XYZ file of C-alpha atoms in Angstrom:
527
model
C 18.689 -35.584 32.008
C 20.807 -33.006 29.914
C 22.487 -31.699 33.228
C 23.411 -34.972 34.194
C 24.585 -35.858 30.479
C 26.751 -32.814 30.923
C 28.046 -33.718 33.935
C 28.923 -36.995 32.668
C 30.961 -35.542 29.942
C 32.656 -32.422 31.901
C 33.282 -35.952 34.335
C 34.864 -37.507 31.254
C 36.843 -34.452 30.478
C 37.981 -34.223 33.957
C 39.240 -37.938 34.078
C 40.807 -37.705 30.928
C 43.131 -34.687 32.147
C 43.964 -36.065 35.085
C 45.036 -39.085 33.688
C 47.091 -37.599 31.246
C 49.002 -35.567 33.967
C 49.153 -38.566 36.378
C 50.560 -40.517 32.995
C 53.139 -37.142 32.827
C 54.238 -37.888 36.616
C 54.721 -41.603 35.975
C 57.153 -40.842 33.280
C 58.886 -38.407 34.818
C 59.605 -40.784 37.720
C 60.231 -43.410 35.779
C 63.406 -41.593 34.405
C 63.726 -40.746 37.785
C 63.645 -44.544 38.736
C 61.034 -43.181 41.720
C 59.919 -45.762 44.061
C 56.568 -44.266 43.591
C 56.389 -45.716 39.985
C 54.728 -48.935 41.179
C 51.901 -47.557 42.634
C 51.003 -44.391 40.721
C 51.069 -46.788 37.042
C 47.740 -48.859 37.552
C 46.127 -45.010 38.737
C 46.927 -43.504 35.138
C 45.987 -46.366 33.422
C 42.395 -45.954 35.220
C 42.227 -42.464 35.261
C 42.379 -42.884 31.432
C 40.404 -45.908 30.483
C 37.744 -44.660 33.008
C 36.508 -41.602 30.690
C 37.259 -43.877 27.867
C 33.926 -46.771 29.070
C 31.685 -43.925 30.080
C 31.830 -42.271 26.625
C 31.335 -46.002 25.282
C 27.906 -46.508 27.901
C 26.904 -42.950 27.188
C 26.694 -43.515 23.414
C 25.162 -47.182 23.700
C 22.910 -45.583 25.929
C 21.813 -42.690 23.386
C 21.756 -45.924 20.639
C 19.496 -47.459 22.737
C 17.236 -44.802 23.504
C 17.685 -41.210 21.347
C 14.856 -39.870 22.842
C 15.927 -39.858 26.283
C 19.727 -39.618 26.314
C 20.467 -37.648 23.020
C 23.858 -36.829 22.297
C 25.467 -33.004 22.352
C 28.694 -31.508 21.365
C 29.851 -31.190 24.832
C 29.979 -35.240 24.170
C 31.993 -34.917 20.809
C 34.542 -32.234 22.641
C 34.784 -34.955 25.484
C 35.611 -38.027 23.602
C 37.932 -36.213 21.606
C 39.773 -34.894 24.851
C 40.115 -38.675 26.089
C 41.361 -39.834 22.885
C 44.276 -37.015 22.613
C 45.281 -38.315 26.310
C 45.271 -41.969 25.463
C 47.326 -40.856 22.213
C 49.254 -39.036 24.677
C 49.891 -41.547 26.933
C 50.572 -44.453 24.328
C 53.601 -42.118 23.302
C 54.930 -41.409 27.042
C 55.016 -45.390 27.191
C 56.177 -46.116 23.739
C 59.396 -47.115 24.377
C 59.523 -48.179 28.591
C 56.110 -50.100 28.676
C 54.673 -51.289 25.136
C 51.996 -53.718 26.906
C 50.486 -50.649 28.522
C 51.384 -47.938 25.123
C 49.044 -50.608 23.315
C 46.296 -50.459 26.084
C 46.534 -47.148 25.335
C 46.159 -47.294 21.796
C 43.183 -49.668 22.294
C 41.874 -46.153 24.084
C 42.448 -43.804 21.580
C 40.579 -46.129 19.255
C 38.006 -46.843 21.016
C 37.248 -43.008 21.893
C 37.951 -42.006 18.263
C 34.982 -44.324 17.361
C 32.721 -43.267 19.878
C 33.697 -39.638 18.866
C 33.160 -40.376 15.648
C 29.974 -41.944 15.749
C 28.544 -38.857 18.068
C 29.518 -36.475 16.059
C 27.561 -38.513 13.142
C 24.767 -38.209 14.978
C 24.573 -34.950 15.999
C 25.234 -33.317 12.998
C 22.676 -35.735 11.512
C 20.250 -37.010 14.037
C 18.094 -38.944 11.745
C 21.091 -40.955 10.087
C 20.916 -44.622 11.112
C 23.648 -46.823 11.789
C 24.352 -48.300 8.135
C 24.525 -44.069 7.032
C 27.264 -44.056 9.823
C 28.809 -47.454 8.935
C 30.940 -46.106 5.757
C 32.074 -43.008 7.411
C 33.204 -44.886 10.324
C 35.270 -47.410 8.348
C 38.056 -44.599 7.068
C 39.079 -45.316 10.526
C 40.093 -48.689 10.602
C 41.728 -47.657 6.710
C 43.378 -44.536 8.550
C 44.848 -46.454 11.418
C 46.194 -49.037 8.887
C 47.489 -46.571 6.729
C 49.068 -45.108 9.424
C 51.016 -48.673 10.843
C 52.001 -48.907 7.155
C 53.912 -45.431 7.657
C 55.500 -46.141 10.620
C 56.330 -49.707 9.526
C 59.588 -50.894 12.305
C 59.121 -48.231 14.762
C 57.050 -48.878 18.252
C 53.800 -47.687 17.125
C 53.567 -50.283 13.949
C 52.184 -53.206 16.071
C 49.729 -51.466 18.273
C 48.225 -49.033 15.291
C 47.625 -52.576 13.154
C 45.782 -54.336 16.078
C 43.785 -51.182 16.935
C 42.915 -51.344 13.234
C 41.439 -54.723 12.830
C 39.746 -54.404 16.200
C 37.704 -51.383 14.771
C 37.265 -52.849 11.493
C 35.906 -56.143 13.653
C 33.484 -54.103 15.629
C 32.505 -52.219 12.685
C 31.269 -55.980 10.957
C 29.920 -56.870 14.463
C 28.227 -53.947 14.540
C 26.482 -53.969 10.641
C 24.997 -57.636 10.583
C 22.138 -56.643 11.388
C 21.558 -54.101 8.928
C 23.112 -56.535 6.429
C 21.041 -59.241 6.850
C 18.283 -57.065 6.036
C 19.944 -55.806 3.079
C 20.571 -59.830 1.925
C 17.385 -60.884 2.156
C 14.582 -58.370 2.037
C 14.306 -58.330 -2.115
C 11.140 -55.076 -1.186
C 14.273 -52.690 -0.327
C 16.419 -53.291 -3.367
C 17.342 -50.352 -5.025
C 17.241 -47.867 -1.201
C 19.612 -46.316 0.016
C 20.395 -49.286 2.494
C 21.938 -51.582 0.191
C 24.410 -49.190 -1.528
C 25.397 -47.822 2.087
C 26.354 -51.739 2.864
C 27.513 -52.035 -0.483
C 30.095 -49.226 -0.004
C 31.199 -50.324 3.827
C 31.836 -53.769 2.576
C 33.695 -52.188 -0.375
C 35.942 -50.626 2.171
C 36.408 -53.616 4.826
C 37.386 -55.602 1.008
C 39.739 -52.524 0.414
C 41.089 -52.685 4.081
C 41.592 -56.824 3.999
C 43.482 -56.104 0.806
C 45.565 -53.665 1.632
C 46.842 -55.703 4.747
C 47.303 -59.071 2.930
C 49.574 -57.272 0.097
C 51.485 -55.060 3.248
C 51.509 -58.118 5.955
C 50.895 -61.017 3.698
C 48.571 -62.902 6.143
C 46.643 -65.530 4.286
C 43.509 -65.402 6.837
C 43.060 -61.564 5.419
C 42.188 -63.131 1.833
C 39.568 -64.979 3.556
C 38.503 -62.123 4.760
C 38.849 -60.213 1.402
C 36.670 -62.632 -0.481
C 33.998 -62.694 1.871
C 33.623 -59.099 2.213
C 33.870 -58.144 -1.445
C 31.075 -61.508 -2.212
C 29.142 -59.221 0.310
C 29.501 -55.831 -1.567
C 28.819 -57.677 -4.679
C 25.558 -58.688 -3.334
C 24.641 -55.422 -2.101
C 25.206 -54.170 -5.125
C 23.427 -56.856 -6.923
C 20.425 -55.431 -4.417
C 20.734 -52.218 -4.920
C 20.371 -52.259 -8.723
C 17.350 -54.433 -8.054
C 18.460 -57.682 -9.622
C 16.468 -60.019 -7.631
C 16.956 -62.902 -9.897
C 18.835 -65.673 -7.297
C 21.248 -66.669 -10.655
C 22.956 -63.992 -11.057
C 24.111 -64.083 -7.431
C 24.849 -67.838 -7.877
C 27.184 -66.907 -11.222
C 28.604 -63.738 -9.351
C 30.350 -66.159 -6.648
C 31.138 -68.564 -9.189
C 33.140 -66.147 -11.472
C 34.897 -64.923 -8.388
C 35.953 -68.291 -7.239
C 37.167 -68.747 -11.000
C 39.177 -65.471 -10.782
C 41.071 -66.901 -7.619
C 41.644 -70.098 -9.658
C 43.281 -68.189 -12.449
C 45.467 -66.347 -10.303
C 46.455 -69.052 -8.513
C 47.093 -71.062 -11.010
C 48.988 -68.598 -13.070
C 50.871 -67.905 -9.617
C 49.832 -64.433 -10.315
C 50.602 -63.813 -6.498
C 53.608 -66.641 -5.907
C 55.456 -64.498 -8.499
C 55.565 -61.702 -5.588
C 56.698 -63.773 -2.685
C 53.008 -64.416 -1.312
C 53.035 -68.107 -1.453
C 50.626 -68.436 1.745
C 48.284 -66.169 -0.173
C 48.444 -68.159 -2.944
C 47.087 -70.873 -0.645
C 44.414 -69.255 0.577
C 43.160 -67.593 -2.680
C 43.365 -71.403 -3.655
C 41.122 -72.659 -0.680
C 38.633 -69.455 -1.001
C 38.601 -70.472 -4.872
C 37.458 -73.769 -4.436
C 34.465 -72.723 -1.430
C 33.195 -70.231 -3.802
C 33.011 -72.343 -6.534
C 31.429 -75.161 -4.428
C 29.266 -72.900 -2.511
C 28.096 -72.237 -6.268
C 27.514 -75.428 -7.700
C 25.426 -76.555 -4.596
C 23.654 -73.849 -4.800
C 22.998 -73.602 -8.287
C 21.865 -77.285 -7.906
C 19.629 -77.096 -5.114
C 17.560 -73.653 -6.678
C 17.591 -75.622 -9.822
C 15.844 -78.629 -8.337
C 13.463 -76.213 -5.921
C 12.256 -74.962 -9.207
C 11.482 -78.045 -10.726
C 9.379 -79.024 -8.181
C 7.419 -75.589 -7.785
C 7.955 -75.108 -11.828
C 8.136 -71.403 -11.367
C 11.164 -70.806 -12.992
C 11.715 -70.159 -16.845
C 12.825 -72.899 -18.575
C 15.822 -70.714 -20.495
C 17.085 -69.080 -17.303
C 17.502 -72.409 -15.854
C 19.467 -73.872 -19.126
C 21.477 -70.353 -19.277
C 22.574 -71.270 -15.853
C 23.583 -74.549 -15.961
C 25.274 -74.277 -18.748
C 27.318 -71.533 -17.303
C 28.030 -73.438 -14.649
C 29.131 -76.276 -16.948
C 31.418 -74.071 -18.941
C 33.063 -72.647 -15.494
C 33.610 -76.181 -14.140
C 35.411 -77.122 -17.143
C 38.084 -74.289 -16.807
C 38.169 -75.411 -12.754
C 39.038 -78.874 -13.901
C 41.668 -77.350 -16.382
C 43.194 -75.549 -13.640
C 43.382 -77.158 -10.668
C 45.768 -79.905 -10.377
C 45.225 -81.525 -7.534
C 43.316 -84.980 -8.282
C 40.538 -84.501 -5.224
C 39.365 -81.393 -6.629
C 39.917 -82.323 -9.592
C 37.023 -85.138 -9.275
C 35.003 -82.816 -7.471
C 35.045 -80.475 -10.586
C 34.331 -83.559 -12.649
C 31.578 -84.677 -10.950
C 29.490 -81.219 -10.564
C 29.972 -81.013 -14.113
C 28.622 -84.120 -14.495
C 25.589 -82.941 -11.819
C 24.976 -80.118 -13.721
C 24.260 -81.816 -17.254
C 22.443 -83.922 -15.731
C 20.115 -81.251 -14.446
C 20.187 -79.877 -18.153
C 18.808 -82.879 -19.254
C 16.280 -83.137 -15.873
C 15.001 -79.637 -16.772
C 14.554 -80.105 -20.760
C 12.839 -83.669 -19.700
C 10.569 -81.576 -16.918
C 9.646 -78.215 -18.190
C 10.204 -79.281 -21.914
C 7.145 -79.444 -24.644
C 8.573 -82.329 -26.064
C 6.912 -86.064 -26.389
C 7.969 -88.984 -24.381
C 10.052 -90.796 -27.192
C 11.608 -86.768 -27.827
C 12.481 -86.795 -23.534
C 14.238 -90.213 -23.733
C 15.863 -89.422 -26.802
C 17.056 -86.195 -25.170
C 18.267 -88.207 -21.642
C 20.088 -91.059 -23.866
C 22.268 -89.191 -25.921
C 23.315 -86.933 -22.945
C 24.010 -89.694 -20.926
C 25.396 -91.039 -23.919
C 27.883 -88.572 -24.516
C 29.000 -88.364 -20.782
C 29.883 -91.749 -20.613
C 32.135 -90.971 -23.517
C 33.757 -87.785 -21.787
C 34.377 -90.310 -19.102
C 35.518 -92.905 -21.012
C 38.093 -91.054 -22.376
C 39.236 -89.455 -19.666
C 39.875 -92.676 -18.086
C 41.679 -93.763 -21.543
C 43.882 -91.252 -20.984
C 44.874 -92.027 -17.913
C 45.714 -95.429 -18.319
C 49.128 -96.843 -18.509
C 49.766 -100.420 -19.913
C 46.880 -102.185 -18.454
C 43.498 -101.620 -19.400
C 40.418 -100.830 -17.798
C 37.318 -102.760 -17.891
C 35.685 -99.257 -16.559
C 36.609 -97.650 -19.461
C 35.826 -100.173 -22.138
C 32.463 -100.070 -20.874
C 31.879 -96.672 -20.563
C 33.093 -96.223 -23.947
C 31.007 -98.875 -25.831
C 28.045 -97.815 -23.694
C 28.646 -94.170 -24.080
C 28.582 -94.626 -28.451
C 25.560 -97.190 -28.299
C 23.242 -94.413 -26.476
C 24.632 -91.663 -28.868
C 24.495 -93.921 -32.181
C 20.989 -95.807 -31.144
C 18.826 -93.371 -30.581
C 19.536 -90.536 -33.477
C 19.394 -93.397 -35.799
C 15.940 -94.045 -34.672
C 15.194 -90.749 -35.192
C 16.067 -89.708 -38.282
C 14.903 -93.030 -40.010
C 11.429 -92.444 -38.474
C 11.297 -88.908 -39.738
C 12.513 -89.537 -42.849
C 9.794 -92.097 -43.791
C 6.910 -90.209 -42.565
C 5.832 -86.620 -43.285
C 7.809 -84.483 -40.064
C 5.621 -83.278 -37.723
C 8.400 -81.410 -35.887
C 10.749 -79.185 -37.789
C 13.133 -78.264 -35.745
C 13.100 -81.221 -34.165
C 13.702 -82.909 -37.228
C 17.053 -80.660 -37.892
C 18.248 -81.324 -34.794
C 18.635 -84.916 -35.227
C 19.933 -84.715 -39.148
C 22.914 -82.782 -37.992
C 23.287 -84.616 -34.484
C 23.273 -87.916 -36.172
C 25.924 -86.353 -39.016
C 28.013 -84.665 -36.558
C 28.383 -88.061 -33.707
C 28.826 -90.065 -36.781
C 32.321 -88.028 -38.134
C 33.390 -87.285 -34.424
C 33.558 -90.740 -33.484
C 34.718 -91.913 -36.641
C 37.715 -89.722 -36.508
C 38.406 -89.472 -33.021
C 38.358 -93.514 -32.318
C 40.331 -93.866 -35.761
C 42.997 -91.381 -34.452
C 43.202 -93.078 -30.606
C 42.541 -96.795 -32.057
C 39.348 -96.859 -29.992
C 36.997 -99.837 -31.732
C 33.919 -99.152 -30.299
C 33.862 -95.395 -31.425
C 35.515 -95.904 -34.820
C 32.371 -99.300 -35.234
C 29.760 -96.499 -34.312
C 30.933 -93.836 -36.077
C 31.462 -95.400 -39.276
C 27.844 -96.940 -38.898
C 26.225 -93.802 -38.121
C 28.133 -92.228 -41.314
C 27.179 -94.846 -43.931
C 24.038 -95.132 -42.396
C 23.194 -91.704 -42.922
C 24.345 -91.427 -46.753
C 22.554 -94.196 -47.776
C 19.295 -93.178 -45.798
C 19.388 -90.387 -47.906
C 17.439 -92.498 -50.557
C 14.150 -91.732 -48.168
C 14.430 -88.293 -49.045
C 13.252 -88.982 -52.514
C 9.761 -88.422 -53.332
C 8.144 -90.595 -55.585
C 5.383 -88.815 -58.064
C 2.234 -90.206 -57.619
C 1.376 -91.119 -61.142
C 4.307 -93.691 -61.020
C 3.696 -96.818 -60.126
C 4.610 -98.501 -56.864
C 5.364 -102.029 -59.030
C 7.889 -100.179 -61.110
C 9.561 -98.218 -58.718
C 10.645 -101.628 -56.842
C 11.418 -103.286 -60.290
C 14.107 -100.259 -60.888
C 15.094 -99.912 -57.187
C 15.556 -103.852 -57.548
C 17.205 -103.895 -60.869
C 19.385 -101.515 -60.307
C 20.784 -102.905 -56.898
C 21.377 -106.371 -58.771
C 23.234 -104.802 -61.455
C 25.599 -102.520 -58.939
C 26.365 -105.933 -56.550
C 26.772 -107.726 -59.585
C 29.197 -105.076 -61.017
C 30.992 -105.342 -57.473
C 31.258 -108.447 -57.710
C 33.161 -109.003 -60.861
C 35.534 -106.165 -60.105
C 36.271 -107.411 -56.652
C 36.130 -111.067 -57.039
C 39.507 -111.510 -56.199
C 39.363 -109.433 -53.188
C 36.740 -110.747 -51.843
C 37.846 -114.308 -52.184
C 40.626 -113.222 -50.058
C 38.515 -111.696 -47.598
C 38.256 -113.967 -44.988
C 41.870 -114.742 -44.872
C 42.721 -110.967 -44.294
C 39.899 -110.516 -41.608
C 41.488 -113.463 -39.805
C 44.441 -112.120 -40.090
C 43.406 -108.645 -39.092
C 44.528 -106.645 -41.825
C 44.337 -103.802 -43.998
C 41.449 -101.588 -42.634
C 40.124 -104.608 -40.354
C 42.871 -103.802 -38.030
C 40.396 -101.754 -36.408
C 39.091 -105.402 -35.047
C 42.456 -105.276 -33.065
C 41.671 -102.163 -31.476
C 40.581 -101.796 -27.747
């Protein structure tokens, strides 16, 4: 078997020559204008190409099976031969024949890889293909660093095709090995993942480098999917096996492209179709995120392996990043989109505290009613502000809904802890300043847009709270219960009565001013 490997390789060397001397002939006649040009062209071409598929089989061949067909040096010095007469060849026809000079150039690449790759693995027979894999892509970056210098000359086209048909076959080539690196979590941290981490590093360095030189929009596809791939990789490799993380990763990402497109980071350099596309890769990312985030979230609830502050740190991420989505896109469908997996994703904050909380039933529904509460009042508003002249019926409900499940339920609450002894402190806190907090936000924000049902609630939930301070009092048990209603009594009848004779006169023309709807009950003529 090693003879015959050798003569296979002294055969490629021997093809490869003659090609490149048949190529010689065919130029000279072609200056010549020979009538033998005709016939000798297709005879170069496959005197050249020829060497150039054996070296391909032979190294498949050794992939395939290393113990039978190893590679030698003899196949390194013959791959490198065919290469230097497809290069030479690409240049005879440079100028008279580019559809064969970039045939040609699809030969030198080829054999460069193959070269390549055989010399990888005879210096270092045990090195696997994802050792090779980030070695082998300073090819593709050579070859496009090399159409970038001879940018409007003959060789610009060919070198950039050559390029992204290595850098193709290189990704072919690694799935594979990168599927195992996605999803196997017992190799995190080998050397596997930081090999793929570092090829998919340089496919995002080579898809960048061509979208700012060529400005091609498919290249930022491209881009973000390989650099999402290195990220993981890496995420792997440091042994974060957490799936969270990976879900934030891509949503930050997609929230980068947002910003810059937004900001027309890139239309302010004449890359409008870029622009575009880091829009569109944007918006999958941060989709791909939000489903995904959804569906682990809900797969957890069911199994209820998950921590109950992992899932809350995540959706609330994801809540803060849809909010800056909906603040910078502009276009109304994503805009809803945005909305709405907001929306999903408090919803799911609420689902988990209600599932995987230690809280009581009345504490759960408490919990769901004010959250729904306050989204219907998001939404209300957001509809108020949208509307022109006529109003919505949508929106009046939503808003008068919306303040009923926030005011309702924290007034329950807090009255029921403040006449019995709490049982719950926190708890307890948590509905004090809730209750004090909804009361002055929709007081002032439905006195400031003229919004009734807010400015009703608010105002309720404020008075309502300063009076109910009264409960806090503890009464000493030496004094009696008769006298304490005597002086609670008493002393209301003396304050109305006092009210009374200050205001009479007001208050006789009270009705007349509610009718008409003024002074402070203006707030009657309010939507």
């Amino acid at each position: 078997f090693g003879w015959q490997l050798r003569v296979m390789e002294v055969l490629i060397i021997a093809l490869s020559a003659t090609g490149l001397v048949a190529n010689l002939a065919l130029a000279n006649m072609a200056a010549k204008h020979s009538p033998l040009l005709r016939a000798s062209s297709p005879l170069g071409l496959c005197l050249s190409v020829l060497p150039v598929l054996i070296g391909v089989f032979l190294h498949f061949r050794a992939t395939v099976l290393p113990s039978q067909y190893p590679l030698t040096p003899t196949y390194v010095a013959a791959m490198l031969t065919a290469a230097l007469s497809c290069r030479a060849s690409a240049h005879l026809f440079r100028h008279s024949r580019p559809g064969l000079s970039m045939i040609y150039f699809f030969g030198t690449g080829a054999a460069t890889l193959a070269g390549a790759a055989g010399l990888l693995k005879v210096a270092y027979p045990e090195m696997h293909w994802q050792g090779q894999a980030p070695l082998l892509m300073l090819i593709p970056l050579l070859y496009l660093a090399a159409a970038r210098l001879y940018q409007g000359h003959t060789p610009e086209k060919p070198l950039l095709w050559v390029a992204h048909a290595a850098t193709i076959v290189m990704l072919i080539s690694s799935i594979g090995a990168a599927f195992n690196g996605f999803f196997h979590s017992e190799i995190a941290g080998k050397s596997l993942n930081l090999a793929l981490a570092t090829f998919f590093a340089e496919a995002t360095l080579f898809y960048l480098m061509e979208a700012l030189w060529r400005k091609h929009a498919l290249s930022v596809y491209a881009c973000t999917a390989t650099a999402c791939a290195a990220v993981w990789q890496l995420l792997k490799y440091t042994g974060v096996v957490q799936d969270e993380y990976y879900i934030l990763t891509f949503a930050v990402v997609g929230l980068l492209l947002l910003v810059a497109y937004r900001f027309a980071v890139l239309e302010n350099i004449k890359l409008a179709n870029m622009a575009r596309a880091a829009f569109q890769s944007g918006n999958a990312l941060l989709s791909l995120a939000f489903v995904a985030g959804a569906l682990m979230v809900l797969s957890e609830l069911v199994t209820r392996a998950a921590e109950k502050t992992v899932l809350i740190r995540l959706l609330f991420a994801l809540i803060v990043i849809g909010l800056l989505a909906v603040a910078l896109v502009r276009q109304q469908g994503w805009r809803r989109w945005y909305v709405a997996a907001t929306v999903m994703n408090a919803a799911l904050v609420v689902l988990v505290l209600a599932v995987l909380g230690d809280l009581s039933i009345p504490q759960k529904l408490e919990i769901v009613c004010v959250v729904i509460g306050l989204l219907l009042l998001v939404i209300g508003h957001l509809g108020w502000f949208r509307e022109q002249e006529q109003q919505n019926d949508l929106v009046s409900v939503s808003l008068s809904f919306g303040s009923l499940l926030v005011a309702v339920p924290l007034t329950i609450a807090v009255l029921y802890y403040r006449s019995s002894q709490p049982n719950f402190d926190t708890f307890h806190k948590l509905n004090e300043v809730g209750m004090l907090a909804a009361g002055l936000l929709l007081l002032a924000t439905g006195y400031m847009l003229h919004i009734k049902s807010t400015t009703l609630s608010g105002a309720f939930l404020s008075a309502l709270y300063l009076v109910s301070l009264v409960l806090f009092l503890r009464v000493p048990e030496k004094l009696q219960t008769t006298a304490v209603y005597i002086m609670v009594g008493g002393g209301l009848f003396f304050a109305v009565g006092l009210l009374l004779s200050l205001y009479r006169d007001r208050l006789l023309a009270l009705p007349e001013r509610i009718k008409r709807r003024e002074g402070v009950f203006r707030v009657l003529t309010w939507r």
